CSV table of C-alpha atoms and ligand atoms in Angstrom, one decimal:
chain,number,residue,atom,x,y,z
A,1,UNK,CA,-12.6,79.8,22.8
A,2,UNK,CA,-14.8,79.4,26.3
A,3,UNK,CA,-12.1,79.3,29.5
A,4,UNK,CA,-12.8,76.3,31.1
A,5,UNK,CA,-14.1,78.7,34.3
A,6,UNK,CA,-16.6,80.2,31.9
A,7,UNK,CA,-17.8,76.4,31.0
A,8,UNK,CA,-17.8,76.0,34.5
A,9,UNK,CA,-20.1,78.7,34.6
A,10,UNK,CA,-22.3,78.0,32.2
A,11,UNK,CA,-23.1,74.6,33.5
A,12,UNK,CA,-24.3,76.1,35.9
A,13,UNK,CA,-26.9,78.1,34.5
A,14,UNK,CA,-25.0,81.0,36.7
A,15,UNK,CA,-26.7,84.5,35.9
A,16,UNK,CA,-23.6,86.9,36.4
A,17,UNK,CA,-24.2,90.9,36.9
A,18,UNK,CA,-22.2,92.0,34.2
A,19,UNK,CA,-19.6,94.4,35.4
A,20,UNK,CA,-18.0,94.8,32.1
A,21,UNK,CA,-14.5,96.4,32.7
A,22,UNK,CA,-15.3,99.7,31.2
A,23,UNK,CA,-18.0,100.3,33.1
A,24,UNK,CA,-16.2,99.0,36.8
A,25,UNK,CA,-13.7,102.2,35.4
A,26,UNK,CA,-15.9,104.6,35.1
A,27,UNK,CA,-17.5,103.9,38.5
A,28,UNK,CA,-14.0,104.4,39.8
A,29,UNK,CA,-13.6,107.7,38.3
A,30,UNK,CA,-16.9,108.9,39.3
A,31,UNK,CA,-16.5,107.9,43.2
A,32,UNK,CA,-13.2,110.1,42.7
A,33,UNK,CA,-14.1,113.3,40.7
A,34,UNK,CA,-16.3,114.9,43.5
A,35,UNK,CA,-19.0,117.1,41.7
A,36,UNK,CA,-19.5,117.8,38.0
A,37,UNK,CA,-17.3,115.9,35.6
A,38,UNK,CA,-17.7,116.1,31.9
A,39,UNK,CA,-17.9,113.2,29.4
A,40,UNK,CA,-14.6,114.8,27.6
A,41,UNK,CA,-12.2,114.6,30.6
A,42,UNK,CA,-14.0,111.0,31.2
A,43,UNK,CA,-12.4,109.9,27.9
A,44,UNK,CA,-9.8,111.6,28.9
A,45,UNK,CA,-9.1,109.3,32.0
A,46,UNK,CA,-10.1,106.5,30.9
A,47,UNK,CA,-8.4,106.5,28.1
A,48,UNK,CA,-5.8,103.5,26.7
A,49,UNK,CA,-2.3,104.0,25.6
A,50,UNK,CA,-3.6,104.0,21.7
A,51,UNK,CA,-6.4,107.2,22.3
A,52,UNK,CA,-9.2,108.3,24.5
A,53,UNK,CA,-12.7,106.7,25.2
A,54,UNK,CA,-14.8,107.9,22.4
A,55,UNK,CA,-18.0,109.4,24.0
A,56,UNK,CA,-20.5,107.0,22.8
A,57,UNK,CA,-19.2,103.9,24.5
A,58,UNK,CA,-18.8,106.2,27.9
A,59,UNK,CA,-22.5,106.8,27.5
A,60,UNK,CA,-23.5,102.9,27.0
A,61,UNK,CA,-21.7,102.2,29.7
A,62,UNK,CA,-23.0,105.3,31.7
A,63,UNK,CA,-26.4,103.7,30.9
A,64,UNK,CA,-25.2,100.3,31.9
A,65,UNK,CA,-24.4,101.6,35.2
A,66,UNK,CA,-28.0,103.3,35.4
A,67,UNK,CA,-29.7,99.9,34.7
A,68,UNK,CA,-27.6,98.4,37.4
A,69,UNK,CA,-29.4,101.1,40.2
A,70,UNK,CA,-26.1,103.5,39.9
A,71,UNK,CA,-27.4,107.4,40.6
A,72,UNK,CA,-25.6,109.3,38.1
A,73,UNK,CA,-27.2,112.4,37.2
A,74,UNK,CA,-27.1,114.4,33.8
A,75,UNK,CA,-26.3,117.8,34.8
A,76,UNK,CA,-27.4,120.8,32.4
A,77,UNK,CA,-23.9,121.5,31.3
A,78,UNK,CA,-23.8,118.4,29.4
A,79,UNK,CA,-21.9,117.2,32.6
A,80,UNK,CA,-22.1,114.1,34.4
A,81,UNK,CA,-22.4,113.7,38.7
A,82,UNK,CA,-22.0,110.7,40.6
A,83,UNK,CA,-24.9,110.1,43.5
A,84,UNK,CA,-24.5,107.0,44.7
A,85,UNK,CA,-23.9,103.1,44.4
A,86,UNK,CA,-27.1,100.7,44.5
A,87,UNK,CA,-27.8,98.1,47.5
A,88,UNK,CA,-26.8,95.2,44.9
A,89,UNK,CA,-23.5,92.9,45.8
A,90,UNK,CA,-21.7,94.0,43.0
A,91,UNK,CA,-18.0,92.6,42.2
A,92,UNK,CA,-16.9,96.4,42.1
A,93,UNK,CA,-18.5,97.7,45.0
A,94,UNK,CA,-16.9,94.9,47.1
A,95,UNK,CA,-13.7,95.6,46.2
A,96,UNK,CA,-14.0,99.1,46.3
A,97,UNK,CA,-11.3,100.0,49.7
A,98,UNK,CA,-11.6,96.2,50.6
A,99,UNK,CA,-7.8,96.1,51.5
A,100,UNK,CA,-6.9,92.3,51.7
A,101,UNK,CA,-4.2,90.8,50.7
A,102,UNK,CA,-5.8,87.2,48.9
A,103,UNK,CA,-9.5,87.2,49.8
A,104,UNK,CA,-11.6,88.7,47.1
A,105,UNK,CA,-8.6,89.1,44.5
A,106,UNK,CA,-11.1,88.1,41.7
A,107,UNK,CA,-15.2,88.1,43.1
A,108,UNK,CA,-17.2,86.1,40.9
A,109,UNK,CA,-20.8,88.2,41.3
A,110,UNK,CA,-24.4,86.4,40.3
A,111,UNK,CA,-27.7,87.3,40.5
A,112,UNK,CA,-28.7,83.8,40.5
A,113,UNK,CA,-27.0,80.6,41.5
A,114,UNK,CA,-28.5,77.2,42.0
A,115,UNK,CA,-25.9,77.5,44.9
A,116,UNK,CA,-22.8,79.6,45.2
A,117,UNK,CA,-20.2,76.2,47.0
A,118,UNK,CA,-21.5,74.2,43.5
A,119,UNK,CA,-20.1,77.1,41.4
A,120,UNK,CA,-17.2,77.7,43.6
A,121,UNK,CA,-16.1,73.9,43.5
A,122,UNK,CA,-16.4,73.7,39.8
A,123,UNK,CA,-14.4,77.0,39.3
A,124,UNK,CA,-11.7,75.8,41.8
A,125,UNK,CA,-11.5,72.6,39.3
A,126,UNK,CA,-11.1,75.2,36.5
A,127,UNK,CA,-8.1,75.9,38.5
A,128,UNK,CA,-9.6,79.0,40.2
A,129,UNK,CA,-7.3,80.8,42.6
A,130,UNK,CA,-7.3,80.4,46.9
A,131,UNK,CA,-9.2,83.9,47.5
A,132,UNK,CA,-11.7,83.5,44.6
A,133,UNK,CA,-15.3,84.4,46.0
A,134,UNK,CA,-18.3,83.3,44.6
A,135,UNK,CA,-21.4,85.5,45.6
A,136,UNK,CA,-24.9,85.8,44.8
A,137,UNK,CA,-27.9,87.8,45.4
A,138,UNK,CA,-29.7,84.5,45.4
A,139,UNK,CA,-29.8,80.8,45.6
A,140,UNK,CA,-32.4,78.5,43.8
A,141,UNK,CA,-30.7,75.4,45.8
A,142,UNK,CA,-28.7,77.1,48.5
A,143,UNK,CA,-27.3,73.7,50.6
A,144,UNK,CA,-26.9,73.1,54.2
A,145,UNK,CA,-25.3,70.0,55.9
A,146,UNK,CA,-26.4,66.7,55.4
A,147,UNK,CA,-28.5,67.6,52.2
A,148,UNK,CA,-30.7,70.4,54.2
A,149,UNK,CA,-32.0,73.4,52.3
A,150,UNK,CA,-30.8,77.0,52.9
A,151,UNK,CA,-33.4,80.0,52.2
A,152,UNK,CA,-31.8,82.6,49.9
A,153,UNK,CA,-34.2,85.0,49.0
A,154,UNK,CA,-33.0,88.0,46.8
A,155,UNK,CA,-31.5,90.8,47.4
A,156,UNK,CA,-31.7,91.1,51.2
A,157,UNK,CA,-29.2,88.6,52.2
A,158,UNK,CA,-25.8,87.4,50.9
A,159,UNK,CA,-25.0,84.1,50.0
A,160,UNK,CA,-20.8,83.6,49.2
A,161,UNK,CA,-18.2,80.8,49.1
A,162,UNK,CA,-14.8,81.1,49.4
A,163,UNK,CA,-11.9,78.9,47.7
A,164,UNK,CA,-8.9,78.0,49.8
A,165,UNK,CA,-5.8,76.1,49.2
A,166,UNK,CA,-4.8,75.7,52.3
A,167,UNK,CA,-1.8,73.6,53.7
A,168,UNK,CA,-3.7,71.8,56.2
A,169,UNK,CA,-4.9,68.4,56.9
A,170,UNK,CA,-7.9,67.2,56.2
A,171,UNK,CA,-8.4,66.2,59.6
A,172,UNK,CA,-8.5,70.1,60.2
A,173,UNK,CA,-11.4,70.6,58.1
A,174,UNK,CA,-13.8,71.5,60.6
A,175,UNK,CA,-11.5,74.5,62.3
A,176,UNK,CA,-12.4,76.4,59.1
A,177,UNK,CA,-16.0,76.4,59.8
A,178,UNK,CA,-15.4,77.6,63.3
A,179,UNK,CA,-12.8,80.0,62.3
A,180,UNK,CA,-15.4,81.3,59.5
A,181,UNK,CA,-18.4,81.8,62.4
A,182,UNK,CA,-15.7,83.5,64.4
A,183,UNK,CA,-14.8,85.9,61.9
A,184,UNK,CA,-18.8,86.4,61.2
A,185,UNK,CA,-19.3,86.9,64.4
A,186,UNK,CA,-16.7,89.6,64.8
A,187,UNK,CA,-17.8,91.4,61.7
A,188,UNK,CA,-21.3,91.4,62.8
A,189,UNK,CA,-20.5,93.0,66.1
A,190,UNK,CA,-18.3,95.7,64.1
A,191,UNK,CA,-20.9,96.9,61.3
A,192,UNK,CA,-24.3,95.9,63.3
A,193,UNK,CA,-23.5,97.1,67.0
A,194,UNK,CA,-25.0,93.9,68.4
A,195,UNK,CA,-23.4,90.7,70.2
A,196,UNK,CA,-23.0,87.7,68.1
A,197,UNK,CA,-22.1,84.3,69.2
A,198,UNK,CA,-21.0,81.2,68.0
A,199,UNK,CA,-22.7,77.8,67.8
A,200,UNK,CA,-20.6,74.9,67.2
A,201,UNK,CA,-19.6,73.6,64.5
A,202,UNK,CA,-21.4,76.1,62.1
A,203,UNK,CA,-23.7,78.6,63.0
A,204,UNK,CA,-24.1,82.2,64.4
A,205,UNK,CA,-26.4,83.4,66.3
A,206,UNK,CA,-27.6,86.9,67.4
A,207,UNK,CA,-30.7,87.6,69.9
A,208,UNK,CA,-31.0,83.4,70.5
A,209,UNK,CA,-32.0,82.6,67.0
A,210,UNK,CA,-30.1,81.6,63.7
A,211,UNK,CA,-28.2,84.3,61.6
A,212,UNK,CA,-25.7,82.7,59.7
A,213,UNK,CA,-24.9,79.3,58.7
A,214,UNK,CA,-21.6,78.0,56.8
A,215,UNK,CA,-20.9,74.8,55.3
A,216,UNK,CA,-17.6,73.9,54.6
A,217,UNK,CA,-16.9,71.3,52.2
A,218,UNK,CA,-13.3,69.9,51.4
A,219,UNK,CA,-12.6,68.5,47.7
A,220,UNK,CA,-9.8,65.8,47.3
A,221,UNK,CA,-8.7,63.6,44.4
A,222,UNK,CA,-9.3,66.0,41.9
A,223,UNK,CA,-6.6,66.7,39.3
A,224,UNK,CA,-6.3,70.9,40.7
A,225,UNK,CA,-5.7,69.3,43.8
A,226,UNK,CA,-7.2,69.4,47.1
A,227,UNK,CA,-8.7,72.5,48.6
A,228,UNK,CA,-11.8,73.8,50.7
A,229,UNK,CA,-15.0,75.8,50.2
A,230,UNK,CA,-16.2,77.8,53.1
A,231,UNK,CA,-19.9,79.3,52.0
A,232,UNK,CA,-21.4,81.2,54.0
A,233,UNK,CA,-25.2,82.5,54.4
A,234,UNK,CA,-26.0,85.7,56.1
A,235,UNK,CA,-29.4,86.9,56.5
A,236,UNK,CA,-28.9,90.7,56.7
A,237,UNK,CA,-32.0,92.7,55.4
A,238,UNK,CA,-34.7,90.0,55.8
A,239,UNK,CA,-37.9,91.4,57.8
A,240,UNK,CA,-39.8,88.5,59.6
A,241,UNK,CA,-41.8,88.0,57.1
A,242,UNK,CA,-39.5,87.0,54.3
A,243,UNK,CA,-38.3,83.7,56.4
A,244,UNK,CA,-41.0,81.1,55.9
A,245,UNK,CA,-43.5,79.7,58.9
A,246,UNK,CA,-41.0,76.9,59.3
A,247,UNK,CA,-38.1,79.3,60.3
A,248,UNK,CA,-39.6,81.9,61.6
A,249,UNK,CA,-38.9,80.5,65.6
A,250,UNK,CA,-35.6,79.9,65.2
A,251,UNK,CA,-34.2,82.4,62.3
A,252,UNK,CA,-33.7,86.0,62.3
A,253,UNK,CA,-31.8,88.3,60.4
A,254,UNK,CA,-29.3,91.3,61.5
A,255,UNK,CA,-31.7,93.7,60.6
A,256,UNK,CA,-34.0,92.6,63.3
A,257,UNK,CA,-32.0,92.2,65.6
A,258,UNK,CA,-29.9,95.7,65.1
A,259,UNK,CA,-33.3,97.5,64.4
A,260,UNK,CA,-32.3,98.9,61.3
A,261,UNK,CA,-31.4,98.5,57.7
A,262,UNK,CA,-27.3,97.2,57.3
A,263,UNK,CA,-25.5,98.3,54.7
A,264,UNK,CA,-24.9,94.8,52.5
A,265,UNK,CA,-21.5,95.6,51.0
A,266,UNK,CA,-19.8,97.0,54.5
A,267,UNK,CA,-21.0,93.5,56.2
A,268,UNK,CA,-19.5,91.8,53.3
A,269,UNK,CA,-16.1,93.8,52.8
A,270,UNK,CA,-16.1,93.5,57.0
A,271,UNK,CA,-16.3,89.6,57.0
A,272,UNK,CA,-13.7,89.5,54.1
A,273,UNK,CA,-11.4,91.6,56.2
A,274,UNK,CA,-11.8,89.3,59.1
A,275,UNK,CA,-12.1,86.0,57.3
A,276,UNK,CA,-8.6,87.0,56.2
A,277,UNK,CA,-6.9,87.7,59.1
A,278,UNK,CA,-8.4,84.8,61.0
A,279,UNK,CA,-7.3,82.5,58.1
A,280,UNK,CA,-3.6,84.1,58.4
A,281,UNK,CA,-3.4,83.4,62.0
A,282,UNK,CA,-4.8,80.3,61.6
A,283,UNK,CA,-1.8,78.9,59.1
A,284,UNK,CA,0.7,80.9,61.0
A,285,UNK,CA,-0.2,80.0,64.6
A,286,UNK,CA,-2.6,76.9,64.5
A,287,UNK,CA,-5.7,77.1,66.5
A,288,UNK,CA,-4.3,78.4,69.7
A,289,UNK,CA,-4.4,81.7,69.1
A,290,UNK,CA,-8.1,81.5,67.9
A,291,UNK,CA,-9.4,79.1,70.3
A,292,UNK,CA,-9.6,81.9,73.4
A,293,UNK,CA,-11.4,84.1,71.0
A,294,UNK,CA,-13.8,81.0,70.0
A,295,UNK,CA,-14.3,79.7,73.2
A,296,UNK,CA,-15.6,83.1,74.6
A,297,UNK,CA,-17.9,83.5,71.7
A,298,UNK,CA,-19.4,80.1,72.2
A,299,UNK,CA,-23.1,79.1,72.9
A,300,UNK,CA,-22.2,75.6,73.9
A,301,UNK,CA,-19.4,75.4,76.0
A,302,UNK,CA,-19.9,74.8,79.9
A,303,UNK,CA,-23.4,74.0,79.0
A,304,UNK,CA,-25.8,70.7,79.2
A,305,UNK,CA,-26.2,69.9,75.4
A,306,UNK,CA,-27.8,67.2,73.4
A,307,UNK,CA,-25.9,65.6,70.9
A,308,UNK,CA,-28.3,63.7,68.2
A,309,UNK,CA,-26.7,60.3,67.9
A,310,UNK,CA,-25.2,59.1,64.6
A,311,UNK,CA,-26.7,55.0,64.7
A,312,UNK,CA,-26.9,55.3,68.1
A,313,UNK,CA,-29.4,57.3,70.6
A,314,UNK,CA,-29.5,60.5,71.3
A,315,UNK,CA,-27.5,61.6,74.3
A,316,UNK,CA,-26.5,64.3,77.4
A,317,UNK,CA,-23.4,65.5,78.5
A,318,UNK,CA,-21.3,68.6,79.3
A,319,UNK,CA,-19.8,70.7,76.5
A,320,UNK,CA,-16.4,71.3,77.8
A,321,UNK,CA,-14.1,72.5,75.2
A,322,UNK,CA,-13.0,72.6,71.2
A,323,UNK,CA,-10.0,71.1,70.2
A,324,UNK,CA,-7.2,71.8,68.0
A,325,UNK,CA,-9.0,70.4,65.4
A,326,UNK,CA,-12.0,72.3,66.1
A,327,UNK,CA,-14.0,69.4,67.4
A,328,UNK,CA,-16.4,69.3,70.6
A,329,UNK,CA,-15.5,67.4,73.5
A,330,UNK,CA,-18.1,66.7,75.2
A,331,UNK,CA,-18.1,64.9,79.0
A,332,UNK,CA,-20.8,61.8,78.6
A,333,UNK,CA,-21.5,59.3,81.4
A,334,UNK,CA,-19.2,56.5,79.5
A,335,UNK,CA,-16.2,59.4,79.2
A,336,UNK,CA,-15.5,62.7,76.6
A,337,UNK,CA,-16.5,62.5,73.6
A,338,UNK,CA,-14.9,64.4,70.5
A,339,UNK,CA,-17.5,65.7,68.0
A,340,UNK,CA,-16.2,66.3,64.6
A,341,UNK,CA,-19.3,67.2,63.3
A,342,UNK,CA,-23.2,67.2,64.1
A,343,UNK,CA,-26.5,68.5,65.5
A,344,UNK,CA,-25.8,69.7,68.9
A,345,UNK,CA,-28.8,71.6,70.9
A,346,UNK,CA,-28.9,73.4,74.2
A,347,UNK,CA,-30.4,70.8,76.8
A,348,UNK,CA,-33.2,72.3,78.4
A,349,UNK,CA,-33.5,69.0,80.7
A,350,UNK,CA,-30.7,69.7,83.1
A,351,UNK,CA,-29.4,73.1,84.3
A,352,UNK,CA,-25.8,74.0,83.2
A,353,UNK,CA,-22.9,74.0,85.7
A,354,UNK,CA,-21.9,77.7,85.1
B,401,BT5,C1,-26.0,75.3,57.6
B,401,BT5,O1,-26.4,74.0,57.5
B,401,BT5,O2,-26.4,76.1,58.4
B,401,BT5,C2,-25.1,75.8,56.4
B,401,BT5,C3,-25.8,76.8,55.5
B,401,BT5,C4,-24.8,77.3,54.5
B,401,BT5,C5,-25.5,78.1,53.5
B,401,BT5,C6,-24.5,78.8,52.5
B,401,BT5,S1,-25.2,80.0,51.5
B,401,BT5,C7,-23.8,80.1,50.5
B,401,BT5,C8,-23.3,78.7,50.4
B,401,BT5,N1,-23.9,78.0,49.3
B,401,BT5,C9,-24.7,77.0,49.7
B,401,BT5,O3,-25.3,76.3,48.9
B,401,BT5,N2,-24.6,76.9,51.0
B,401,BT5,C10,-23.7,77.8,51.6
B,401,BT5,P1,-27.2,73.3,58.6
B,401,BT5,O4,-26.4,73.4,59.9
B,401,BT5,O5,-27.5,71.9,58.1
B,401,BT5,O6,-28.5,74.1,58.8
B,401,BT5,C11,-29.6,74.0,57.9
B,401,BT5,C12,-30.9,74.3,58.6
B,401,BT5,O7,-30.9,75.8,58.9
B,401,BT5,C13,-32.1,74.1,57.8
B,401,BT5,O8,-32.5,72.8,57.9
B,401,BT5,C14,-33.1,75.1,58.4
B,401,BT5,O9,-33.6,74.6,59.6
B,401,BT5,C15,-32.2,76.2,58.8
B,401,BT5,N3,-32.2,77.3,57.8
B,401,BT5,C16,-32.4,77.3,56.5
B,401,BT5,N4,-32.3,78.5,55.9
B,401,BT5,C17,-32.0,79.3,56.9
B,401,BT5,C18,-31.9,80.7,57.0
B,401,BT5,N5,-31.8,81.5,55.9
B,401,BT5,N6,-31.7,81.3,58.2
B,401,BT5,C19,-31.7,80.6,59.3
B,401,BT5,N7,-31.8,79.2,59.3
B,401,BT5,C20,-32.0,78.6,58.1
């Protein structure tokens, strides 16, 4: 019988990298045993409570790991010698020394998504768990806001959504995308040496250009309940020629900006690590004890801006602050405003007060 996640799955026409559970094993064993191991202790080790791993099905999977960009050398001695795990965002590479407590606790890995919030939302209505991660090495319709497009090429960025359950309000939405750009922002500095900031209400920006985007999307009135799906893009290996002619003024990628090639996994596990404790703070302490963090991060704040009017005009004012519920207040001629969402620039009319 097909779970109702795997029908999930397969409506979406979701390619997963297999990480069959043998094979995720002997990956583990091999990262331990340092130097020559042979394929008799293997079976040894891996063995079940009934009897050992026969040597066959140690070699298919062997193989299996070789097809997946795995270096594991054949030694002379009929031994077997682990070299080194491929740049691909494999479920078992993540997790490998991730160390959080919910986030990540099962990683859903794809090669190809149409986008990885449509499979997380349908697995969360499979009854998926808060922690899940979706994650792919590419999108064929990776989703901004308001029905914009996000460019996912393969293998150089990574493109993940997160299920939560959280006890909040809906009204709160928004402080997840703020608390997710924070926590982006933090692991960026950490694992690429460079500042990050923060644009309000979902970007991240390094050098002055686009990095990161994350659209959050909260799901009610659905019989598993009501719960949220952060995804996040990162572009991380892109040179300036994979971004299109239309992004290539205002996108960039860490590897740019750092000047050299960032480990994929390690920005990953590092975002995880801080997504978490962000998240934990966040239902423990509300936004307070985010908001100083946020505030000194942000682009916008003490700046002239230009808010792009929802059936009214565009219009100026002052960025002044983010609110508990993580919305922009902005100081207009006719009195502050409080943004919950929308397409705030920098105003390059007026000069800023700071
Ligand atoms: C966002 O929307 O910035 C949210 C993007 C969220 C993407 C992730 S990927 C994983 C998960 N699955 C999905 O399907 N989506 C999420 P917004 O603020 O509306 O900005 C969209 C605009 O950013 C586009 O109209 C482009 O101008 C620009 N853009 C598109 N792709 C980009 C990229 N790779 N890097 C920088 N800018 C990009």
């Amino acid at each position: 019988m097909i779970s109702r996640k795997q029908q999930a799955l397969n409506s979406q026409g979701a390619q997963p990298i297999k990480t069959e559970r043998l094979a995720d094993e002997l990956v583990e064993l091999l990262r331990r045993s340092r130097g020559d191991v042979s394929l008799r202790i293997l079976g040894k080790r891996l063995s079940n409570s009934t009897s050992d791993i026969d040597e066959a099905s140690i070699c298919n999977a062997l193989d299996q790991l070789r097809s997946w960009g795995y270096k594991i050398e054949s030694r002379p001695n009929g031994a077997i010698r682990f070299g080194g795990a491929p740049d691909r965002l494999l479920a078992a590479e993540i997790k490998n020394r991730l160390g959080t407590k919910i986030l990540g606790s099962k990683i859903h890995a794809f090669q190809k998504v149409s986008s990885t919030n449509t499979v997380a939302t349908q697995l969360a209505n499979a009854g998926a768990a808060e922690g899940e991660i979706v994650i792919a090495e590419s999108q064929t319709g990776g989703r901004g806001r308001l029905g914009r497009a996000w460019h996912s090429p393969i293998r150089v960025g990574a493109y993940l959504s997160i299920i939560l359950r959280p006890a909040i309000e809906p009204v709160q939405a928004p402080v997840i995308s703020i608390l997710t750009a924070l926590a982006l922002a933090e692991a960026i500095e950490r694992v690429c040496e460079i500042d990050a900031s923060i644009k309000w209400p979902n970007d991240v920006f390094v050098s002055g250009k686009k990095v990161s985007g994350i659209l959050t999307e909260l799901i009610t009135e659905v019989e598993n309940g009501r719960f949220v799906i952060v995804g996040t893009g990162i572009n991380i290996n892109q040179t300036r020629n994979d971004f299109p002619e239309s992004l290539k003024k205002t996108a960039t990628s860490l590897r740019i900006s750092a000047r050299r090639k960032i480990d994929r996994i390690l920005m990953v596990q590092e975002f995880l690590r801080r997504f978490e404790k962000r998240y934990l703070q966040l239902l423990s302490e509300g936004f307070s004890g985010l908001r100083k963090q946020i505030l000194k991060r942000s682009i916008l704040i003490g700046k002239t801006v230009k808010v792009r009017g929802v059936n009214v005009p565009d219009y100026q004012g002052q960025a002044l602050d983010i609110d508990e519920l993580g919305r922009l207040m902005v100081e207009t001629a006719s009195g502050v405003v409080a943004l919950n969402s929308g397409d705030v620039t920098l105003s390059p009319a007026r000069k800023s007060r700071r």
